[in-house]
Tab-separated table of C-alpha atoms in Angstrom:
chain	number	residue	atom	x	y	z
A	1	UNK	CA	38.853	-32.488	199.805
A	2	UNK	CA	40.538	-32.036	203.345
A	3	UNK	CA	37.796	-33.255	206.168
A	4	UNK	CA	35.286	-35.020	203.663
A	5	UNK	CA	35.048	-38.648	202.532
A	6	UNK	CA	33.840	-40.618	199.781
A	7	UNK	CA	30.369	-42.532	200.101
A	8	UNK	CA	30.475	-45.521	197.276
A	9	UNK	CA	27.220	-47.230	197.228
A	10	UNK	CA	26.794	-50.692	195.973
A	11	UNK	CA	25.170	-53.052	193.666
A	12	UNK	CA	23.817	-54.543	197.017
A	13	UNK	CA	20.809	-55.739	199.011
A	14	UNK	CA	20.012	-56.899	201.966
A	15	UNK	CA	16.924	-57.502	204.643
A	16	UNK	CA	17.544	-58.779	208.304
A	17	UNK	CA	21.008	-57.691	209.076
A	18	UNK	CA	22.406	-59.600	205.728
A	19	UNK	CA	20.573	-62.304	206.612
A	20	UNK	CA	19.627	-62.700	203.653
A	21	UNK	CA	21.640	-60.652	200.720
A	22	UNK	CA	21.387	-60.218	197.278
A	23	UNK	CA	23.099	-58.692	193.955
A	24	UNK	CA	20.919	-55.990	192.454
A	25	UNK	CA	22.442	-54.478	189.324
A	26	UNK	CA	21.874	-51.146	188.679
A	27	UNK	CA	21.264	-50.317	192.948
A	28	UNK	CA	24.382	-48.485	193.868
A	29	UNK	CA	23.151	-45.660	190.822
A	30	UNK	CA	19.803	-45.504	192.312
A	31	UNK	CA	20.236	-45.564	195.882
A	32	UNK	CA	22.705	-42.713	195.262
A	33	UNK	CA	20.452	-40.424	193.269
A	34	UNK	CA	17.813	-41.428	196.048
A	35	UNK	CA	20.366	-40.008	198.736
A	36	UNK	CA	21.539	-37.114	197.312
A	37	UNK	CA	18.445	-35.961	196.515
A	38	UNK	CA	17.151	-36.061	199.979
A	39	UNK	CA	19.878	-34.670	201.324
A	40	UNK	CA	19.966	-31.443	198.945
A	41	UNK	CA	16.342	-31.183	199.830
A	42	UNK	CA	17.227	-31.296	203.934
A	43	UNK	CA	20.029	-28.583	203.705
A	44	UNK	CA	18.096	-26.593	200.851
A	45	UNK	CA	15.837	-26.432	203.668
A	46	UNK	CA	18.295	-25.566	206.663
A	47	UNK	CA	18.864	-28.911	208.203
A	48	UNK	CA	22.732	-29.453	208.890
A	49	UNK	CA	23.557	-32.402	207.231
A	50	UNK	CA	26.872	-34.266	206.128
A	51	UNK	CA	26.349	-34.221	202.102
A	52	UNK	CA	28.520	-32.338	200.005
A	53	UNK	CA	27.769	-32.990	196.313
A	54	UNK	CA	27.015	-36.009	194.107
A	55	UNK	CA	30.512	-37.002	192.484
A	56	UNK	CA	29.517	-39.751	190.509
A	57	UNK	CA	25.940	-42.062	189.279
A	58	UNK	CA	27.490	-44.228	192.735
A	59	UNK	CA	29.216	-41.828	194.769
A	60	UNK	CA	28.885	-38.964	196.853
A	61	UNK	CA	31.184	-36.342	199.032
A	62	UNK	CA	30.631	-36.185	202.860
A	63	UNK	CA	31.740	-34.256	205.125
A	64	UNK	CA	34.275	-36.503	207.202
A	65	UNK	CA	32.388	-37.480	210.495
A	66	UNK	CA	32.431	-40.128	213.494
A	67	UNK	CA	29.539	-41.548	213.654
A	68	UNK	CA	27.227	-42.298	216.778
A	69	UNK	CA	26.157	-45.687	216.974
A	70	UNK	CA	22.073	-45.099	217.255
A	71	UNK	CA	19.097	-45.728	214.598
A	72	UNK	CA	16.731	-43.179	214.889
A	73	UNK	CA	13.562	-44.378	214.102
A	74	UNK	CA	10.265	-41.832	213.360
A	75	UNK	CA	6.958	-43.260	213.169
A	76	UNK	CA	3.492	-41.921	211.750
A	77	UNK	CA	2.415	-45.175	211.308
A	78	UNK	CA	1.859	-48.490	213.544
A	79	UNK	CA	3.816	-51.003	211.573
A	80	UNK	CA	6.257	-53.981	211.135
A	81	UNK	CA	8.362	-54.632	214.363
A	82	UNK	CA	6.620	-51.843	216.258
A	83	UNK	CA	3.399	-54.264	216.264
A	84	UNK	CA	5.890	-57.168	217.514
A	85	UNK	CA	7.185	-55.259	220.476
A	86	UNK	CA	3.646	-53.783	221.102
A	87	UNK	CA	1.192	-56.221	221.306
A	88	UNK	CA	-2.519	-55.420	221.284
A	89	UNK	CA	-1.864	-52.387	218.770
A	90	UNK	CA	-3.393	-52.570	215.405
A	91	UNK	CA	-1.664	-51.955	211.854
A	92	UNK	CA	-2.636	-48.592	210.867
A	93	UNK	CA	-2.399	-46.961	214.529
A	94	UNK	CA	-1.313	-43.159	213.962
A	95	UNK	CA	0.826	-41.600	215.986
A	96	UNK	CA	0.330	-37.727	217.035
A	97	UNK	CA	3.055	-36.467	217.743
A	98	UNK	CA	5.058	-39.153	215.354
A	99	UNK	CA	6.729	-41.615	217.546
A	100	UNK	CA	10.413	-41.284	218.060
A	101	UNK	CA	12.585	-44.670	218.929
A	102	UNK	CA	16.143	-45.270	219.021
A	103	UNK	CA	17.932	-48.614	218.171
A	104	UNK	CA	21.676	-49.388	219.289
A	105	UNK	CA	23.952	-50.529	216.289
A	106	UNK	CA	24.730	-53.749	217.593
A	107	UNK	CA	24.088	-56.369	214.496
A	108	UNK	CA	25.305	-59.676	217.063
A	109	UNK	CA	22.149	-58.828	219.295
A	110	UNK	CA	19.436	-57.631	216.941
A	111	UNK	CA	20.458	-54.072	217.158
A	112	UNK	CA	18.412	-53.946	220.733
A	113	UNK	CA	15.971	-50.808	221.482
A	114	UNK	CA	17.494	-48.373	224.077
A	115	UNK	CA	16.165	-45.824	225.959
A	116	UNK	CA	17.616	-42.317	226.073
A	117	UNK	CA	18.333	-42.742	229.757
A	118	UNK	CA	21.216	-45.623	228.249
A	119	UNK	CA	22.256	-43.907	225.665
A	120	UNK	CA	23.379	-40.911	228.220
A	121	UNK	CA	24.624	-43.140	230.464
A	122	UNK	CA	26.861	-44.774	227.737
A	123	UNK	CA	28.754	-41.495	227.908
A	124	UNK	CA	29.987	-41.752	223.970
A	125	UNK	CA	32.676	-39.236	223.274
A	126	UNK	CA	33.053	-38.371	219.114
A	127	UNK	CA	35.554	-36.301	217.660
A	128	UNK	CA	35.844	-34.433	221.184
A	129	UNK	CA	31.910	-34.235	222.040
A	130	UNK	CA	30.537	-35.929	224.943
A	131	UNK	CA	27.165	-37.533	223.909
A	132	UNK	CA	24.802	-35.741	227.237
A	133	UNK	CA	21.159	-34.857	227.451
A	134	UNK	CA	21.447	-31.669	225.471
A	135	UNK	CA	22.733	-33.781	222.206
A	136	UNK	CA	20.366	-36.910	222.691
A	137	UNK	CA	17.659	-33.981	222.965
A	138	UNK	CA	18.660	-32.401	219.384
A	139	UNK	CA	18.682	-35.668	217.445
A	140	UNK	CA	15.084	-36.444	218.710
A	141	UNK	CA	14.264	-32.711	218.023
A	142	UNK	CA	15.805	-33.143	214.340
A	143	UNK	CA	14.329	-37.110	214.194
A	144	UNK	CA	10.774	-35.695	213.989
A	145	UNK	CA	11.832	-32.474	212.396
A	146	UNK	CA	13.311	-34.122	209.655
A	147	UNK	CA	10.284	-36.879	209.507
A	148	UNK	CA	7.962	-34.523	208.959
A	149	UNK	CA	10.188	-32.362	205.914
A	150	UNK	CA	9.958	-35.667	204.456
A	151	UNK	CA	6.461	-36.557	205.044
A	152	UNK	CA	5.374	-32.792	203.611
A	153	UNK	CA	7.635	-33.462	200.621
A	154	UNK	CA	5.860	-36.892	199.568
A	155	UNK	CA	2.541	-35.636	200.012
A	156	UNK	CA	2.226	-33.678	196.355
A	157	UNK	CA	3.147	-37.368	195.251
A	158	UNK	CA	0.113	-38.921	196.809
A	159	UNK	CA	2.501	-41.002	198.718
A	160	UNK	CA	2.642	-41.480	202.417
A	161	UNK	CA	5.994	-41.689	204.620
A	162	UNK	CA	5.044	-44.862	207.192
A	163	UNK	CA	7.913	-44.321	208.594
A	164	UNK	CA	11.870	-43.437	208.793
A	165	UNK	CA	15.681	-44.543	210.086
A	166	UNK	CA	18.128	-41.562	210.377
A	167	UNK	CA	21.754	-41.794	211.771
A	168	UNK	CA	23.340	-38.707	212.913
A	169	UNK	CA	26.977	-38.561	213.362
A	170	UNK	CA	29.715	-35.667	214.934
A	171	UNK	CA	31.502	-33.634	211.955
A	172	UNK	CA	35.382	-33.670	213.099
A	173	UNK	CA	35.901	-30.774	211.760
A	174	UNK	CA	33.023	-28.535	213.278
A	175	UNK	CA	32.332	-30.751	216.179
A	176	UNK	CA	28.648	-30.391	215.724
A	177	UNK	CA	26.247	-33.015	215.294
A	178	UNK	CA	24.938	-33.267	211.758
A	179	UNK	CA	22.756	-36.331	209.374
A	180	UNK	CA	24.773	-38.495	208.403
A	181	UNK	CA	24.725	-41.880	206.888
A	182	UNK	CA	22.307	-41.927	203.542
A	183	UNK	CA	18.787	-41.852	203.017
A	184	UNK	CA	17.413	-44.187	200.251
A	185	UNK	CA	15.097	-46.642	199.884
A	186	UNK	CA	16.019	-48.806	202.591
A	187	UNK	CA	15.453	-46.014	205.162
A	188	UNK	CA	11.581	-45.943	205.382
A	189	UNK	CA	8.432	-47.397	204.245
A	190	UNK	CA	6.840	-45.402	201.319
A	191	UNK	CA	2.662	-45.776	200.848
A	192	UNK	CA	1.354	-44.677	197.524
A	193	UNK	CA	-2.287	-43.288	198.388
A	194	UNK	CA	-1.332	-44.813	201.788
A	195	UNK	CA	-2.114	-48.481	200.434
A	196	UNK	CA	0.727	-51.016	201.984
A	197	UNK	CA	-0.103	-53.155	199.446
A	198	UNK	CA	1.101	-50.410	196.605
A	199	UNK	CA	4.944	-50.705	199.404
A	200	UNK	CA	7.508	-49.011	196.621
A	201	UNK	CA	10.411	-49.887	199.545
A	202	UNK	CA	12.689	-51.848	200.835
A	203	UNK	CA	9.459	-54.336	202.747
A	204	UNK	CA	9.054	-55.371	199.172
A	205	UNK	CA	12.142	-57.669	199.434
A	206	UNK	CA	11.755	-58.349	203.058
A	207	UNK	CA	8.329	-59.767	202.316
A	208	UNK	CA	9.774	-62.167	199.705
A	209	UNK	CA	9.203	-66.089	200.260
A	210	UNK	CA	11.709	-66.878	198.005
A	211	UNK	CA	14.299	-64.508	196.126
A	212	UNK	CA	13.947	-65.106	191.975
A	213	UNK	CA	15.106	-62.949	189.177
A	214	UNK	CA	11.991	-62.280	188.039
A	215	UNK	CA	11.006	-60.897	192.086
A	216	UNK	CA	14.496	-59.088	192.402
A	217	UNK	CA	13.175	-57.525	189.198
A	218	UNK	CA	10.255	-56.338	190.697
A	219	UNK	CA	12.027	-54.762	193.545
A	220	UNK	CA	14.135	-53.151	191.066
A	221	UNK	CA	11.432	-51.678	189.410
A	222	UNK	CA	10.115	-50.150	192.834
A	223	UNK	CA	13.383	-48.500	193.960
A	224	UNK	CA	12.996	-47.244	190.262
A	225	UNK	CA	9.926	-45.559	191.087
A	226	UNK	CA	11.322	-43.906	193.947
A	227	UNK	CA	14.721	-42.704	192.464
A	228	UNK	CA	12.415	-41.237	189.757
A	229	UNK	CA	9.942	-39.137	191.964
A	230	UNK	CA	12.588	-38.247	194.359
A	231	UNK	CA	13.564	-35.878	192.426
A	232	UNK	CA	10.515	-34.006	192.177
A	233	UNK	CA	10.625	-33.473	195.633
A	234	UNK	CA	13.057	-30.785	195.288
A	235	UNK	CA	10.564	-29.141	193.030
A	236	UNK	CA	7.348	-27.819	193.360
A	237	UNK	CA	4.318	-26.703	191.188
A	238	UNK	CA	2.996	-24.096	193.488
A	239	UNK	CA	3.454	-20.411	192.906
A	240	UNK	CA	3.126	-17.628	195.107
A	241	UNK	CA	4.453	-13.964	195.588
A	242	UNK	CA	4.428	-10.982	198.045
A	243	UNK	CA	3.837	-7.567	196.844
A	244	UNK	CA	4.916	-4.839	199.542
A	245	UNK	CA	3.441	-1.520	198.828
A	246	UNK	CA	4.741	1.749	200.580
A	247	UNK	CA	3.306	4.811	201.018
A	248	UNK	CA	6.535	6.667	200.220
A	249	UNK	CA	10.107	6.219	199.133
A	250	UNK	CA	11.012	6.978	202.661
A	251	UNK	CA	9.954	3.772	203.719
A	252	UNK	CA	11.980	2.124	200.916
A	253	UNK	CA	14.795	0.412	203.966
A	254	UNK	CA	11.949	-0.804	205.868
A	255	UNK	CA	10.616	-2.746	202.418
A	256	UNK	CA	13.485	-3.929	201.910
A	257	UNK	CA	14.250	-5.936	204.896
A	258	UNK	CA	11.105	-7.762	203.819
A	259	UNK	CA	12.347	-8.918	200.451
A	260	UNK	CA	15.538	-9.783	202.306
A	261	UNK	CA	13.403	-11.974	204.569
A	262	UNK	CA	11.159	-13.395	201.682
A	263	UNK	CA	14.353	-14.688	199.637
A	264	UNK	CA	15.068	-17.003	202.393
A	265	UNK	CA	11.952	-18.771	201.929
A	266	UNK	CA	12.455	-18.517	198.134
A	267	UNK	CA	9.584	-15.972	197.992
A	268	UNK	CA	9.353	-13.822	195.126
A	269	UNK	CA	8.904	-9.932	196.487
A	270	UNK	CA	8.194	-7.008	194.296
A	271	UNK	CA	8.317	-2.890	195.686
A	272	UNK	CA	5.842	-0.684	194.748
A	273	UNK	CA	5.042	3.154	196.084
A	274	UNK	CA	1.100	4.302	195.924
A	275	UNK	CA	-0.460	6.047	198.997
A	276	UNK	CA	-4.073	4.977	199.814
A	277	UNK	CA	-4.966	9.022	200.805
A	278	UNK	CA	-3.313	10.550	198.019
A	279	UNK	CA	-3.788	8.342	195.169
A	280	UNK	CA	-6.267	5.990	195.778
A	281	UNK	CA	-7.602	5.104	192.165
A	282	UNK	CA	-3.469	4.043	191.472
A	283	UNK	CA	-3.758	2.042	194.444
A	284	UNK	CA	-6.609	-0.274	193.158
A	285	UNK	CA	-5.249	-0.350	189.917
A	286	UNK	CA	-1.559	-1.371	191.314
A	287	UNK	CA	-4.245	-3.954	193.513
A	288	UNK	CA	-6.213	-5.704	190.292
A	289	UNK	CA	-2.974	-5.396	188.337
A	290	UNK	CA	-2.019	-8.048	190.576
A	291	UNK	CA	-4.893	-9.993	190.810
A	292	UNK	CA	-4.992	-10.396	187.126
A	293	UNK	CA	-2.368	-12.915	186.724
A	294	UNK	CA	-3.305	-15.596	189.208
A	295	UNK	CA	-0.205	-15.884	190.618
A	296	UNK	CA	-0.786	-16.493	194.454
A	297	UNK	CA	-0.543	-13.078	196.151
A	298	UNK	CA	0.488	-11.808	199.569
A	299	UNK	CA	0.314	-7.865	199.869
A	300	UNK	CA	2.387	-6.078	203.144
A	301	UNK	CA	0.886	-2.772	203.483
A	302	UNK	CA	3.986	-0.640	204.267
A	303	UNK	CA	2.527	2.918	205.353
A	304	UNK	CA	3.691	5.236	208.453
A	305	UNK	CA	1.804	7.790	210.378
A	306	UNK	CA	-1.600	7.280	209.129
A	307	UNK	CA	-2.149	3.639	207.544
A	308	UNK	CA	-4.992	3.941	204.902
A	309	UNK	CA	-3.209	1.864	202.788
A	310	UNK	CA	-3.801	-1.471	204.885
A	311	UNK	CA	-7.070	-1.156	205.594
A	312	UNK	CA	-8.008	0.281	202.312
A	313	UNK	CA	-6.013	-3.375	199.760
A	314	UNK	CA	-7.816	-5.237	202.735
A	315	UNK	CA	-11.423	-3.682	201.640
A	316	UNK	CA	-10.993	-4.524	197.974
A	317	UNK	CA	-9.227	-7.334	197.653
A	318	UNK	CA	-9.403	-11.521	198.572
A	319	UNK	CA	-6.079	-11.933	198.808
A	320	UNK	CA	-4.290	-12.194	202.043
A	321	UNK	CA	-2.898	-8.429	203.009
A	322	UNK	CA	-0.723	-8.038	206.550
A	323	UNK	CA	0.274	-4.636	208.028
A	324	UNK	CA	3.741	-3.508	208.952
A	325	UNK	CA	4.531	-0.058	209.277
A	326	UNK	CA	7.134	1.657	210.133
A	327	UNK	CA	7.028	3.403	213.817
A	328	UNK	CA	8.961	6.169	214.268
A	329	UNK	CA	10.186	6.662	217.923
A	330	UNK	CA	8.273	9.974	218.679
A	331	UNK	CA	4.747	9.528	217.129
A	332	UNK	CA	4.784	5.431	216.743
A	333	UNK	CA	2.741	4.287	219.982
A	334	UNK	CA	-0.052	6.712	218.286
A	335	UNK	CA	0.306	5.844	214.856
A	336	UNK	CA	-0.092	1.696	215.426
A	337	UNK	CA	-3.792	2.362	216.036
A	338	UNK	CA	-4.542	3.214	212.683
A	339	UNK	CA	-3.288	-0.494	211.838
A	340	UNK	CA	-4.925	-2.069	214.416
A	341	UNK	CA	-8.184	-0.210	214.739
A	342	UNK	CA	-9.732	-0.976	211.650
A	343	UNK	CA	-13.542	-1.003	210.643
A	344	UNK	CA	-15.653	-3.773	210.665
A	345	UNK	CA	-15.466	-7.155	207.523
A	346	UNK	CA	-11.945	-6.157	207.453
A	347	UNK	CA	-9.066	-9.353	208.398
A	348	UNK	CA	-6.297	-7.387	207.858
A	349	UNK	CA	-3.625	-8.670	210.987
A	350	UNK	CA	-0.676	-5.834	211.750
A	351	UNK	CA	2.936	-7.290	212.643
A	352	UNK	CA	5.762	-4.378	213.674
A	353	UNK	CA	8.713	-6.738	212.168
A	354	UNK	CA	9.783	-6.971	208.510
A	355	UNK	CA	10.620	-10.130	209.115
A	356	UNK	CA	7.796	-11.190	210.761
A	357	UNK	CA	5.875	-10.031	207.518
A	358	UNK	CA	7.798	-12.076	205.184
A	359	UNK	CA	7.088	-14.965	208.051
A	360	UNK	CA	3.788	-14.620	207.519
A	361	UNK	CA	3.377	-14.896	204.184
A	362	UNK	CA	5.495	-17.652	204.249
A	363	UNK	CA	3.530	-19.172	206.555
A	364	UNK	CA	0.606	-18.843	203.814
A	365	UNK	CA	2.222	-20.354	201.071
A	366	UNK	CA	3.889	-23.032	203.024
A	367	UNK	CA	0.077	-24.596	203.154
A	368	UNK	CA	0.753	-25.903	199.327
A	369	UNK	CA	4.380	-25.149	198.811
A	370	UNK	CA	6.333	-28.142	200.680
A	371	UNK	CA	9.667	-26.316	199.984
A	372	UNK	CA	8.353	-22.963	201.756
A	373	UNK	CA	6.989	-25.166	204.467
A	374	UNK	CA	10.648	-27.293	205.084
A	375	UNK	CA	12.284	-23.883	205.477
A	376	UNK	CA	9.848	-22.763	208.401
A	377	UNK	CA	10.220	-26.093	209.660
A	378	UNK	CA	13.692	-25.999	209.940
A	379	UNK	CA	13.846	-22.349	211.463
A	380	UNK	CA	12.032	-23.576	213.905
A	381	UNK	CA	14.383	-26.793	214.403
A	382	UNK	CA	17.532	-24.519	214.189
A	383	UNK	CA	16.514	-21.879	217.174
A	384	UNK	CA	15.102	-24.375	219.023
A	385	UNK	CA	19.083	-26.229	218.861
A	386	UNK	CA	20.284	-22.592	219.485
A	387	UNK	CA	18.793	-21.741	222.136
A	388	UNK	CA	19.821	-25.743	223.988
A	389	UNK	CA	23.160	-25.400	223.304
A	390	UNK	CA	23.067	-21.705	224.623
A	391	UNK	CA	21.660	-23.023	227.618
A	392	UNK	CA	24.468	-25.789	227.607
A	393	UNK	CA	27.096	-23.092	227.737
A	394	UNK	CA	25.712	-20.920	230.087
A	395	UNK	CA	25.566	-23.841	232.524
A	396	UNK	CA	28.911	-24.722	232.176
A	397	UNK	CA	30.175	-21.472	232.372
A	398	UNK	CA	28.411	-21.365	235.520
A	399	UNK	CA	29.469	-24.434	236.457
């Protein structure tokens, strides 16, 4: 494929910049599901990322990129050399925001810390972009973003993410910055139920006093246990749906912007018409029909000039309901009380957008839907990079 390149992983270990190294057959297959499974989970998400497809048990398809010479490092948790280089902190120390380092690739000296100030200052140029403040600011807005995709994804696992090394490199054929590199089991330190001692990563062979079959079997069996519950990150057991109701076929446009918007997070969305004044008794019954099934349920109370819909699920129902009607230009500044004015024991919150509906209920089932959550998270990473590189244009336009 013109622009891409073939990543072959190997039957090949090593701790301490190959220090020490070691044959482990059967690694190349796992690290490689490991890696591809991450990565489909990243750009399932929205995260721009260099991975194609798997092509083989050892292989995988990249997009073609030069890469920048930085370890990004993400940190919930105070450990290894971040205790050596920070005396006086204690295993265990959490970090809130996580903590964000950066490493220069530089095996002869250690791969030495830097500080963002040298990496601008080192003035890197790949595939035609200039490495500035705007594009060290994205990869530490996508370290943590990316960090804590990961973190959320583990968490149905009862495993905790310690910690995690990214490399980002510059696509040649886009010219944007994307991840890069792999992710497996040498990138970051994996907790089950947050016990070091249960360590299913690569620390496992770093902590070894001496190298035997019978330990290199054991590390073996750990990456194992990753490979295998990696890919149940990309699934989830959590259900959830939105029902929008309208109070008329008129409205049917309006409703369906909000499906449009609930696909993207991979929500379910039915339509249904019932009118709160005209048919109320078909209203509850559309209501408990829906309540029946215990499927997770968001209802968006789609309902113009007088809203008795909204405030009418709201009164009958547990489930989450949100308001969104439709204004019309001549009678809408009027008609938006009767969504916001609403009697009292009723929580039933009024947003004017049909995306902002479908956001919403997103929002709700990204609580205990990891997948739902990594696509919010990722919005929010993406218009966030927008809006810099925007800015970046606009100054040198300017300029």
């Amino acid at each position: 494929m013109p622009g891409c390149v073939l990543m072959q992983s190997k039957d090949q270990i090593t701790a301490g910049n190959a220090a020490r190294k070691d044959r482990m057959e059967g690694k190349a297959a796992i690290s490689n599901t490991t890696t591809s499974c991450v990565f489909q989970l990243l750009q399932e998400a929205g995260i721009k990322t260099a991975f194609v497809r798997k092509q083989s048990d050892t292989a995988f398809i990249a997009a073609h990129c030069e890469m920048i010479p930085i370890e990004w490092v993400c940190r919930r948790i105070a450990t290894g050399s971040f205790l050596k280089r920070n005396p006086g902190v204690k295993e265990g120390y959490k970090f809130y925001p996580p903590k964000i380092e950066m490493f220069y690739k530089d095996d002869a000296n250690n791969d030495p810390q830097w500080s963002e100030e040298q990496l601008i200052e080192a003035k890197f140029c790949f595939a035609g972009l200039t490495i500035g403040q705007t594009e060290v600011d994205i990869m530490a807005r996508s370290t943590q973003a990316i960090f804590e995709i990961l973190e959320k994804s583990w968490q149905p696992q009862n495993c905790t993410l310690v910690d995690l090394k990214i490399e980002f490199g510059v696509n040649i054929l886009t010219k944007e910055i994307v991840l890069a590199d792999v992710i497996d089991n040498d990138s970051w330190r994996l907790w089950p139920s947050g016990d070091r001692s249960q360590q299913k990563d690569k620390q496992s062979y770093r902590d070894l006093k001496e190298v035997t079959p019978e330990a290199l079997q054991m590390v073996k069996r750990n990456f194992e246990w990753v490979a295998e519950r990696v890919e149940l990150l990309l699934k989830t057991k959590s259900q959830g749906r939105v029902v929008v109701l309208m109070g008329s076929p008129s409205d049917l446009s309006h409703c369906e912007k909000i499906k449009k918007a609930c696909a993207t997070f991979g929500i379910p969305c039915e339509l249904r018409v019932t009118s709160a004044h005209k048919g109320p008794d078909e209203t509850l019954r559309i209501k408990a029909e829906y309540e029946g099934d215990g499927i997770p349920t968001v209802f968006v109370a789609v309902a113009g000039r007088s809203n008795g819909l909204g405030p009418v699920m709201s009164g009958n129902t547990a489930y989450p309901v949100v308001n969104c009607p439709p204004l019309s230009a001549d009678w809408g500044t009027q008609d938006v009380w009767s969504s916001l004015r609403l009697p009292s024991g009723l929580g039933c919150p009024t947003t004017l957008s049909p995306e902002g509906a479908a956001q919403f209920a997103a929002q709700i089932f990204g609580l205990n839907n990891h997948l739902v959550w990594a696509k919010l998270r990722s919005n929010m990473l993406n218009t966030w990079i927008s809006l810099k590189q925007a800015d970046k244009k606009l100054r040198e336009c300017t300029l």
